[in-house]
Coordinates of C-alpha atoms in Angstrom, one line a residue:
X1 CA 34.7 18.7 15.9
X2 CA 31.7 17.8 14.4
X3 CA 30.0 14.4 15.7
X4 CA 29.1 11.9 13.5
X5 CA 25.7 10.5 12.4
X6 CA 25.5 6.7 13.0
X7 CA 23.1 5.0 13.1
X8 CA 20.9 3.0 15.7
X9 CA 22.6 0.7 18.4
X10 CA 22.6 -3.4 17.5
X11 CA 19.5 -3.6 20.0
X12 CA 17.8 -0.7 18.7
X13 CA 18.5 -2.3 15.3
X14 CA 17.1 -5.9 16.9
X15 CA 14.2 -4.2 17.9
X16 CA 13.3 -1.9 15.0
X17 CA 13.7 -5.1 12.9
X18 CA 11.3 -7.2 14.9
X19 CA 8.7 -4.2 15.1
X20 CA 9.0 -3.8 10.9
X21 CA 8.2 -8.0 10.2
X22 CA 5.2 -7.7 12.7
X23 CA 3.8 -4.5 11.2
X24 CA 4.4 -6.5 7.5
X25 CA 2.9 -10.0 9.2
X26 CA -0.1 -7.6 10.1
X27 CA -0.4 -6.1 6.7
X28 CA -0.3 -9.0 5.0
X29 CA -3.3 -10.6 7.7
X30 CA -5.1 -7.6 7.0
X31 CA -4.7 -7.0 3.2
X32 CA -5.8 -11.0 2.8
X33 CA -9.1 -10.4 4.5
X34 CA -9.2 -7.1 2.4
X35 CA -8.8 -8.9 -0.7
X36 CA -11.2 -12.2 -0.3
X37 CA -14.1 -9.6 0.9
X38 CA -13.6 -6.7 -1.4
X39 CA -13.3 -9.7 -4.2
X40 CA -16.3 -11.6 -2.9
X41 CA -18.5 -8.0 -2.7
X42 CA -17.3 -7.1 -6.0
X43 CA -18.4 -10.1 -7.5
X44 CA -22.0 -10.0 -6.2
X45 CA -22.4 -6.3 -6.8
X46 CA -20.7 -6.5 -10.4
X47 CA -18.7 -4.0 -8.7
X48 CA -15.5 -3.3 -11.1
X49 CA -14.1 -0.7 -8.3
X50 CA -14.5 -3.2 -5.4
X51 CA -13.1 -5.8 -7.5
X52 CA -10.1 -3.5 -8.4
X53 CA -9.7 -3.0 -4.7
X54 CA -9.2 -6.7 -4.0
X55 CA -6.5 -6.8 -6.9
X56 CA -5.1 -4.4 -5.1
X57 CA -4.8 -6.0 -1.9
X58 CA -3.4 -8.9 -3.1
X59 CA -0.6 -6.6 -4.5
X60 CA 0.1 -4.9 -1.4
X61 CA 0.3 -8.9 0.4
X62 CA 3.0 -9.4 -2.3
X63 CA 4.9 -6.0 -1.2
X64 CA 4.9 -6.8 2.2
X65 CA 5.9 -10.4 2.2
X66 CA 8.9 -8.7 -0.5
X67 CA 9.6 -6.9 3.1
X68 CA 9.3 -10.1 5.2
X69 CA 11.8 -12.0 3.3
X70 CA 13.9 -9.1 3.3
X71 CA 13.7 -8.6 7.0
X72 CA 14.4 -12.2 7.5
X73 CA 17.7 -12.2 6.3
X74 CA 20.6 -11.8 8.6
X75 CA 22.2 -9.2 6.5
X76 CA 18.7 -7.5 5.7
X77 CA 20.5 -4.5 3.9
X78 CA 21.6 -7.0 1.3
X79 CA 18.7 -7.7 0.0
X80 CA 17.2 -4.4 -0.1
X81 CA 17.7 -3.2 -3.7
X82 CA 15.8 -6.8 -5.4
X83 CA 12.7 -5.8 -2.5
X84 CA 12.8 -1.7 -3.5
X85 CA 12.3 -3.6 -7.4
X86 CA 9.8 -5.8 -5.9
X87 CA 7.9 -2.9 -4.5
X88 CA 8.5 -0.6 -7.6
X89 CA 6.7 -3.5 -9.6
X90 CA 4.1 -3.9 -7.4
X91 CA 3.1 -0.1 -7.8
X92 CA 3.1 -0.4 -11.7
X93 CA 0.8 -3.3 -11.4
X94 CA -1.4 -1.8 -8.9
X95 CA -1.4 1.4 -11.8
X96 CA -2.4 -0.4 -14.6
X97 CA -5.1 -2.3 -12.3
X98 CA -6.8 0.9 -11.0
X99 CA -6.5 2.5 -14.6
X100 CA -8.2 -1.0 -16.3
X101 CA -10.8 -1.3 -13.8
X102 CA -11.7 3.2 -14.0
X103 CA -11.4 3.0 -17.4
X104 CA -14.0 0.1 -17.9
X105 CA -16.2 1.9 -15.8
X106 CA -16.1 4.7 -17.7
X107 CA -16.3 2.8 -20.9
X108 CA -20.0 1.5 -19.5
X109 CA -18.6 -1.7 -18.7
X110 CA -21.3 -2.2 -15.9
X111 CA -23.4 -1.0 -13.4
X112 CA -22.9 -1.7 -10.1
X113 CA -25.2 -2.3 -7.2
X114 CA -25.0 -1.0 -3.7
X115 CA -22.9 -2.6 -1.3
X116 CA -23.1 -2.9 2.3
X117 CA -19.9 -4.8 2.9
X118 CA -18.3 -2.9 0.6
X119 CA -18.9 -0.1 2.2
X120 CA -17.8 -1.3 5.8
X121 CA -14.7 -3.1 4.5
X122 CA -13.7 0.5 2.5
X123 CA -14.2 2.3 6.1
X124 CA -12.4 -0.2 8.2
X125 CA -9.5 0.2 5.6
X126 CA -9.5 3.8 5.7
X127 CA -8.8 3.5 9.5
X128 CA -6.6 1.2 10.0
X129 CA -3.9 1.9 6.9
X130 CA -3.0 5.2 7.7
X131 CA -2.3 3.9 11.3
X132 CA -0.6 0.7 10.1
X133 CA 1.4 3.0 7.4
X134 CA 3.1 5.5 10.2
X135 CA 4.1 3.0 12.2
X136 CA 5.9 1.1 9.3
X137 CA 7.6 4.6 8.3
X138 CA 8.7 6.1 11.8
X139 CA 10.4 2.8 12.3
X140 CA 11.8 2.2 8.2
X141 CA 13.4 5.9 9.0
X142 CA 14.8 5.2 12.3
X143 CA 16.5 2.0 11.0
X144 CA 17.3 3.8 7.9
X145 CA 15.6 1.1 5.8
X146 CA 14.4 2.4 1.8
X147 CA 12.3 -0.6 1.9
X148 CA 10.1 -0.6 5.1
X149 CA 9.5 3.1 3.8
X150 CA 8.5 2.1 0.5
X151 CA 6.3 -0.1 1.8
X152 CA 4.9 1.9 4.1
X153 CA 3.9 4.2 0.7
X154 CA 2.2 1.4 -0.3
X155 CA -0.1 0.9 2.2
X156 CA -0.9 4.6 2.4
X157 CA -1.5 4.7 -0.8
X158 CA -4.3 1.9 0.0
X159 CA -5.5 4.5 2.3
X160 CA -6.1 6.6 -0.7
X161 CA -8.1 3.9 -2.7
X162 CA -10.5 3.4 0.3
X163 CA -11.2 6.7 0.3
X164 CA -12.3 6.5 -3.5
X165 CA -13.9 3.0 -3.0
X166 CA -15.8 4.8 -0.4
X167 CA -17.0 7.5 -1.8
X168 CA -17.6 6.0 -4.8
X169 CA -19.8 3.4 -3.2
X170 CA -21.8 6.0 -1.2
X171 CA -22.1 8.3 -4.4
X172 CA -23.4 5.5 -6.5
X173 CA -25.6 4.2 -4.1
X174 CA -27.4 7.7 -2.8
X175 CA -26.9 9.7 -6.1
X176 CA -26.1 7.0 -8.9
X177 CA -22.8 8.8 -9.7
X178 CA -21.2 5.7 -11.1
X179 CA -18.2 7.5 -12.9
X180 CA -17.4 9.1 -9.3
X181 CA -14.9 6.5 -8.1
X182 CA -13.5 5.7 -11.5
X183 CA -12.1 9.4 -12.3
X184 CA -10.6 9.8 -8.6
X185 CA -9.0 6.0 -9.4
X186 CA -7.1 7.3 -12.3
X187 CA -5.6 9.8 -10.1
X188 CA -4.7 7.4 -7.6
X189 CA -3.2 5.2 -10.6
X190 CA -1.1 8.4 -11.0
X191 CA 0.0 8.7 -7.8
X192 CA 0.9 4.5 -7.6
X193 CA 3.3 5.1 -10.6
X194 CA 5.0 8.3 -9.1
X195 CA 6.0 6.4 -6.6
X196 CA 6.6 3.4 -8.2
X197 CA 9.8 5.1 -10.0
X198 CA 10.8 6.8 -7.0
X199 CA 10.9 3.6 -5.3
X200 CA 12.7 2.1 -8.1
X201 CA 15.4 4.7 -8.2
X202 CA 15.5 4.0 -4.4
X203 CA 14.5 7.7 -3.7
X204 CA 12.2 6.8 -0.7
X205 CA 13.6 7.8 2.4
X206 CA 14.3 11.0 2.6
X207 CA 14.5 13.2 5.4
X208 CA 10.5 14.2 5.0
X209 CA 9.0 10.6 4.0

């Protein structure tokens, strides 16, 4: 006879549950300070990649309080397709945000000056997300949860942007490379609507995620 799979115990389930609302409080702490100094930088510099970042921090706070409210349900399954849509549209936004803000730089639409605190709030984020995002999907795959995995790709995928931002910054500020950031961006914007469908179709928790 062949034992079946089940799931995690209603403890295990307890626990995984409280661990996924404090890694999406944390997000959203984090992503809110992301947003108000990668907004405030970008401003100052005339910065359109910085202030892209900020936009897109402000979409990942409204992915991961889509996961709070979820998670604060007492039948979180429920309401897990309306928070994989949430998600899904927060990934097309964050798309055609990216792609706006590249595309302007490209198009000349401004140079921008060097910024330190861009720079150190770029490298902070590229620390911290890829730590925050592994801990949201080892526990989103152990509870079997599309969303906290989904979410999860959202916050790595802000891993990616602070790379760009970063380099960017750098490039522009030691070499003047100003189109640097914006190219890599659109690729990024490629990446956000990949899995913006797949999230949409609810293909996010596979066996690999």
């Amino acid at each position: 006879m062949t034992s079946l799979q089940l799931g995690p115990a209603p403890a295990r389930r307890a626990v995984l549950t409280r661990r996924i609302r404090l890694l999406a409080a944390a997000t959203i702490t984090y992503n809110i300070t992301e947003a108000v100094v990668a907004l405030w930088a970008g401003g100052v510099a005339d910065s359109a990649a910085l202030l892209g970042f900020g936009l897109d921090s402000v979409i990942e706070v409204a992915s991961a309080v889509a996961l709070s409210w979820q998670f604060s349900a007492r039948d979180p399954e429920r309401r897990e397709h309306l928070t994989l849509r949430i998600i899904a549209l927060s990934f097309f936004a964050l798309a055609v945000f990216v792609s706006v803000d590249a595309v302007r730089s490209l198009a000349g639409g401004g140079e921008a000056r060097h910024s330190v605190p861009g720079i150190v709030i770029a490298a902070l984020s590229l620390a911290i997300m890829p730590v925050l995002s592994w801990l949201q999907r080892r526990a989103g795959r152990e509870l079997g949860s599309r969303t906290a995995v989904a979410d999860s790709k959202q916050t790595l995928l802000c891993t990616y942007l602070s790379a760009v931002l970063l380099v960017g910054l750098v490039l522009n500020g030691v070499l003047g490379w100003w189109w640097a950031d914006a190219v890599a961006a659109l690729a990024i914007a490629g990446i956000a609507v990949r899995e913006g469908v797949n999230a949409w179709r609810g293909e996010v928790c596979c066996e690999h995620c």
